[in-house]
Amino acid sequence: MSQIGLGFGLTSMSGRDPNEADRSATPLELLYDLTFVVAFGLAADQLAHMLAEAHVREGIGGFCFAMFAICWAWTNFSWFASAFDTNDWLYRIMTMVQMIGVVILALGLPPMFHSLLSLEAGGSLDNRIMVAGYVIMRVAMVAQWLRAISQAPKHRRAALAHASFIFVAQLGWVALALTDAPPAMVLAMFPVLILLELAGPVLVEKRHGGTPWHPHHLAERYGLLTIIALGEGVFGTVASVSALVETEGWSTEAVVTILAGVGLTFGLWWNYFITPSAQVLARHRRRAVIWAYSHIATYAAIAATGAGLHIVAYTIQGTSRIGTLGAVTAVAVPVLIFEIILFALYTFMMQEFDIFHIALIVATILLIATAVILAASGSSIGLCLIIVTFSPAIVVVGYETIGRKHAAEALARTLARGQALQ
């Protein structure tokens, strides 16, 4: 890290060393991540409420929009921090501003979700508070990039491209939030603006040489946010068991639900950390963009699993309109999505298509399908949750018995094909 002083306690934002030894998450980054605990929790809670009321399309649509905004803001901060973190007072203040934006965005989630229910009746999408929080985060991010433009000549083109894409996209989000455009037009503009947001890093990495991000630091950062997202599973388990104890007292079903919820969360955690992301990214930096983008869907699937466990609680209490089948499906589908994403990501990172891993993912899919079929046939929620819980356990057992050797050999071949970072 550059230690050139600029006066007033500032450090030159010239770019970090991507080969820096023992690079790890800073206390500031960990503090920043705490705001996303709230954001993930509110998004999952709103999804659970909407699905429990049988507003499936509105719930899923609002959740996807919310998770993109949440994850994309975190992604931009983390990649910038990996490349340019100075940890001086100005950098810390800009980070605090972004934290304020995250909190405002989270507070805007309930109005946005509720407004979705009125669209068919001619209502409008109420995303003003949410967009305000998002724009606050992004404006602070533009200020950080402008500082990098002025102080890091080697990375000026990349920093300028990042700042430009963010600025133009924010103009679009503000225009949508402030105008009374028809809901159809607003919804049609969402994918356009999202593609604009996503285009920036792709262009920077391919045409402007990228930024000096640290592979091991980023892998750790993504792993830490995965753990934060998994906290929704624990919270959902507590909600489900509390509902059971309230209605039936402590019973076998309550114990089974605890085992299922905690076991499922633990299994997803174990599955995630099987892929040796840091080692692969250190040799194959161009794989970073797809690796990072896949995590948006990964985090959404994890948070949705927590929401599914909340729906189990509503079902037990008798306040859900989708019944046992709907509740089990609400847990099973995001777990399935999570497992498929991890399988695809492992295959992409290793650049290998292993028959052993195909067998594991097929067995996982079949077990999840079995849980849904049993729920449709009238089996208890506890039994179905236990079966869903065993789905990530298939991957864990396969990896710990045979897969570990396969993975080590695949990693050796992957690293051998790559060029060592100079």
mmCIF file with all atom_site columns, C-alpha atoms in Angstrom, residues 262-346:
data_model
loop_
_atom_site.group_PDB
_atom_site.id
_atom_site.type_symbol
_atom_site.label_atom_id
_atom_site.label_alt_id
_atom_site.label_comp_id
_atom_site.label_asym_id
_atom_site.label_entity_id
_atom_site.label_seq_id
_atom_site.pdbx_PDB_ins_code
_atom_site.Cartn_x
_atom_site.Cartn_y
_atom_site.Cartn_z
_atom_site.occupancy
_atom_site.B_iso_or_equiv
_atom_site.pdbx_formal_charge
_atom_site.auth_seq_id
_atom_site.auth_comp_id
_atom_site.auth_asym_id
_atom_site.auth_atom_id
_atom_site.pdbx_PDB_model_num
ATOM 1  C CA . VAL A 1 262 ? -29.413 -25.104 11.515  1.00 0.00 ? 262 VAL A CA 1
ATOM 2  C CA . GLY A 1 263 ? -28.303 -28.148 9.510   1.00 0.00 ? 263 GLY A CA 1
ATOM 3  C CA . LEU A 1 264 ? -29.425 -26.531 6.253   1.00 0.00 ? 264 LEU A CA 1
ATOM 4  C CA . THR A 1 265 ? -27.603 -23.285 7.045   1.00 0.00 ? 265 THR A CA 1
ATOM 5  C CA . PHE A 1 266 ? -24.475 -25.207 8.026   1.00 0.00 ? 266 PHE A CA 1
ATOM 6  C CA . GLY A 1 267 ? -24.656 -27.338 4.867   1.00 0.00 ? 267 GLY A CA 1
ATOM 7  C CA . LEU A 1 268 ? -24.940 -24.306 2.591   1.00 0.00 ? 268 LEU A CA 1
ATOM 8  C CA . TRP A 1 269 ? -21.930 -22.756 4.345   1.00 0.00 ? 269 TRP A CA 1
ATOM 9  C CA . TRP A 1 270 ? -19.897 -25.943 3.878   1.00 0.00 ? 270 TRP A CA 1
ATOM 10 C CA . ASN A 1 271 ? -20.840 -26.180 0.197   1.00 0.00 ? 271 ASN A CA 1
ATOM 11 C CA . TYR A 1 272 ? -19.899 -22.583 -0.524  1.00 0.00 ? 272 TYR A CA 1
ATOM 12 C CA . PHE A 1 273 ? -16.337 -22.832 0.776   1.00 0.00 ? 273 PHE A CA 1
ATOM 13 C CA . ILE A 1 274 ? -15.482 -25.914 -1.276  1.00 0.00 ? 274 ILE A CA 1
ATOM 14 C CA . THR A 1 275 ? -14.529 -23.835 -4.344  1.00 0.00 ? 275 THR A CA 1
ATOM 15 C CA . PRO A 1 276 ? -10.927 -22.504 -3.976  1.00 0.00 ? 276 PRO A CA 1
ATOM 16 C CA . SER A 1 277 ? -11.798 -19.075 -5.370  1.00 0.00 ? 277 SER A CA 1
ATOM 17 C CA . ALA A 1 278 ? -8.755  -17.151 -4.121  1.00 0.00 ? 278 ALA A CA 1
ATOM 18 C CA . GLN A 1 279 ? -6.193  -19.511 -5.665  1.00 0.00 ? 279 GLN A CA 1
ATOM 19 C CA . VAL A 1 280 ? -7.954  -19.563 -9.026  1.00 0.00 ? 280 VAL A CA 1
ATOM 20 C CA . LEU A 1 281 ? -8.449  -15.776 -9.163  1.00 0.00 ? 281 LEU A CA 1
ATOM 21 C CA . ALA A 1 282 ? -4.772  -15.228 -8.392  1.00 0.00 ? 282 ALA A CA 1
ATOM 22 C CA . ARG A 1 283 ? -3.855  -17.065 -11.617 1.00 0.00 ? 283 ARG A CA 1
ATOM 23 C CA . HIS A 1 284 ? -6.905  -16.274 -13.755 1.00 0.00 ? 284 HIS A CA 1
ATOM 24 C CA . ARG A 1 285 ? -7.910  -12.681 -13.045 1.00 0.00 ? 285 ARG A CA 1
ATOM 25 C CA . ARG A 1 286 ? -10.214 -12.501 -16.072 1.00 0.00 ? 286 ARG A CA 1
ATOM 26 C CA . ARG A 1 287 ? -12.567 -14.994 -14.435 1.00 0.00 ? 287 ARG A CA 1
ATOM 27 C CA . ALA A 1 288 ? -13.273 -12.494 -11.671 1.00 0.00 ? 288 ALA A CA 1
ATOM 28 C CA . VAL A 1 289 ? -16.192 -10.661 -13.300 1.00 0.00 ? 289 VAL A CA 1
ATOM 29 C CA . ILE A 1 290 ? -18.367 -13.745 -13.821 1.00 0.00 ? 290 ILE A CA 1
ATOM 30 C CA . TRP A 1 291 ? -17.308 -15.045 -10.406 1.00 0.00 ? 291 TRP A CA 1
ATOM 31 C CA . ALA A 1 292 ? -18.417 -11.782 -8.790  1.00 0.00 ? 292 ALA A CA 1
ATOM 32 C CA . TYR A 1 293 ? -21.661 -11.483 -10.762 1.00 0.00 ? 293 TYR A CA 1
ATOM 33 C CA . SER A 1 294 ? -22.684 -15.027 -9.852  1.00 0.00 ? 294 SER A CA 1
ATOM 34 C CA . HIS A 1 295 ? -22.590 -14.039 -6.201  1.00 0.00 ? 295 HIS A CA 1
ATOM 35 C CA . ILE A 1 296 ? -25.532 -11.670 -6.650  1.00 0.00 ? 296 ILE A CA 1
ATOM 36 C CA . ALA A 1 297 ? -27.753 -14.660 -7.396  1.00 0.00 ? 297 ALA A CA 1
ATOM 37 C CA . THR A 1 298 ? -25.986 -16.686 -4.701  1.00 0.00 ? 298 THR A CA 1
ATOM 38 C CA . TYR A 1 299 ? -26.723 -14.120 -1.991  1.00 0.00 ? 299 TYR A CA 1
ATOM 39 C CA . ALA A 1 300 ? -30.302 -13.794 -3.217  1.00 0.00 ? 300 ALA A CA 1
ATOM 40 C CA . ALA A 1 301 ? -30.764 -17.575 -2.962  1.00 0.00 ? 301 ALA A CA 1
ATOM 41 C CA . ILE A 1 302 ? -29.336 -17.637 0.572   1.00 0.00 ? 302 ILE A CA 1
ATOM 42 C CA . ALA A 1 303 ? -31.557 -14.772 1.744   1.00 0.00 ? 303 ALA A CA 1
ATOM 43 C CA . ALA A 1 304 ? -34.568 -16.372 0.046   1.00 0.00 ? 304 ALA A CA 1
ATOM 44 C CA . THR A 1 305 ? -33.873 -19.609 1.943   1.00 0.00 ? 305 THR A CA 1
ATOM 45 C CA . GLY A 1 306 ? -34.138 -17.628 5.179   1.00 0.00 ? 306 GLY A CA 1
ATOM 46 C CA . ALA A 1 307 ? -37.392 -16.127 3.899   1.00 0.00 ? 307 ALA A CA 1
ATOM 47 C CA . GLY A 1 308 ? -38.660 -19.649 3.196   1.00 0.00 ? 308 GLY A CA 1
ATOM 48 C CA . LEU A 1 309 ? -38.002 -20.632 6.802   1.00 0.00 ? 309 LEU A CA 1
ATOM 49 C CA . HIS A 1 310 ? -40.020 -17.579 7.879   1.00 0.00 ? 310 HIS A CA 1
ATOM 50 C CA . ILE A 1 311 ? -42.889 -18.821 5.714   1.00 0.00 ? 311 ILE A CA 1
ATOM 51 C CA . VAL A 1 312 ? -42.676 -22.163 7.507   1.00 0.00 ? 312 VAL A CA 1
ATOM 52 C CA . ALA A 1 313 ? -43.326 -20.217 10.722  1.00 0.00 ? 313 ALA A CA 1
ATOM 53 C CA . TYR A 1 314 ? -46.345 -18.465 9.196   1.00 0.00 ? 314 TYR A CA 1
ATOM 54 C CA . THR A 1 315 ? -47.667 -21.809 7.979   1.00 0.00 ? 315 THR A CA 1
ATOM 55 C CA . ILE A 1 316 ? -47.323 -23.379 11.421  1.00 0.00 ? 316 ILE A CA 1
ATOM 56 C CA . GLN A 1 317 ? -49.141 -20.403 12.942  1.00 0.00 ? 317 GLN A CA 1
ATOM 57 C CA . GLY A 1 318 ? -51.914 -20.757 10.383  1.00 0.00 ? 318 GLY A CA 1
ATOM 58 C CA . THR A 1 319 ? -51.400 -17.285 8.900   1.00 0.00 ? 319 THR A CA 1
ATOM 59 C CA . SER A 1 320 ? -50.011 -18.380 5.520   1.00 0.00 ? 320 SER A CA 1
ATOM 60 C CA . ARG A 1 321 ? -52.234 -18.764 2.480   1.00 0.00 ? 321 ARG A CA 1
ATOM 61 C CA . ILE A 1 322 ? -49.913 -21.093 0.566   1.00 0.00 ? 322 ILE A CA 1
ATOM 62 C CA . GLY A 1 323 ? -50.041 -24.129 2.852   1.00 0.00 ? 323 GLY A CA 1
ATOM 63 C CA . THR A 1 324 ? -47.438 -26.778 3.609   1.00 0.00 ? 324 THR A CA 1
ATOM 64 C CA . LEU A 1 325 ? -46.564 -27.368 -0.038  1.00 0.00 ? 325 LEU A CA 1
ATOM 65 C CA . GLY A 1 326 ? -45.971 -23.669 -0.618  1.00 0.00 ? 326 GLY A CA 1
ATOM 66 C CA . ALA A 1 327 ? -43.862 -23.351 2.527   1.00 0.00 ? 327 ALA A CA 1
ATOM 67 C CA . VAL A 1 328 ? -41.651 -26.323 1.672   1.00 0.00 ? 328 VAL A CA 1
ATOM 68 C CA . THR A 1 329 ? -41.299 -25.098 -1.917  1.00 0.00 ? 329 THR A CA 1
ATOM 69 C CA . ALA A 1 330 ? -40.290 -21.658 -0.616  1.00 0.00 ? 330 ALA A CA 1
ATOM 70 C CA . VAL A 1 331 ? -37.325 -23.321 1.130   1.00 0.00 ? 331 VAL A CA 1
ATOM 71 C CA . ALA A 1 332 ? -36.538 -25.964 -1.492  1.00 0.00 ? 332 ALA A CA 1
ATOM 72 C CA . VAL A 1 333 ? -36.405 -23.718 -4.574  1.00 0.00 ? 333 VAL A CA 1
ATOM 73 C CA . PRO A 1 334 ? -33.776 -21.223 -3.296  1.00 0.00 ? 334 PRO A CA 1
ATOM 74 C CA . VAL A 1 335 ? -31.680 -24.127 -1.955  1.00 0.00 ? 335 VAL A CA 1
ATOM 75 C CA . LEU A 1 336 ? -31.866 -25.715 -5.411  1.00 0.00 ? 336 LEU A CA 1
ATOM 76 C CA . ILE A 1 337 ? -30.878 -22.439 -7.073  1.00 0.00 ? 337 ILE A CA 1
ATOM 77 C CA . PHE A 1 338 ? -27.967 -22.067 -4.641  1.00 0.00 ? 338 PHE A CA 1
ATOM 78 C CA . GLU A 1 339 ? -26.669 -25.568 -5.398  1.00 0.00 ? 339 GLU A CA 1
ATOM 79 C CA . ILE A 1 340 ? -26.962 -25.135 -9.172  1.00 0.00 ? 340 ILE A CA 1
ATOM 80 C CA . ILE A 1 341 ? -25.115 -21.811 -9.039  1.00 0.00 ? 341 ILE A CA 1
ATOM 81 C CA . LEU A 1 342 ? -22.303 -23.322 -6.973  1.00 0.00 ? 342 LEU A CA 1
ATOM 82 C CA . PHE A 1 343 ? -22.024 -26.265 -9.378  1.00 0.00 ? 343 PHE A CA 1
ATOM 83 C CA . ALA A 1 344 ? -21.869 -23.919 -12.384 1.00 0.00 ? 344 ALA A CA 1
ATOM 84 C CA . LEU A 1 345 ? -19.392 -21.625 -10.631 1.00 0.00 ? 345 LEU A CA 1
ATOM 85 C CA . TYR A 1 346 ? -17.098 -24.505 -9.660  1.00 0.00 ? 346 TYR A CA 1
#
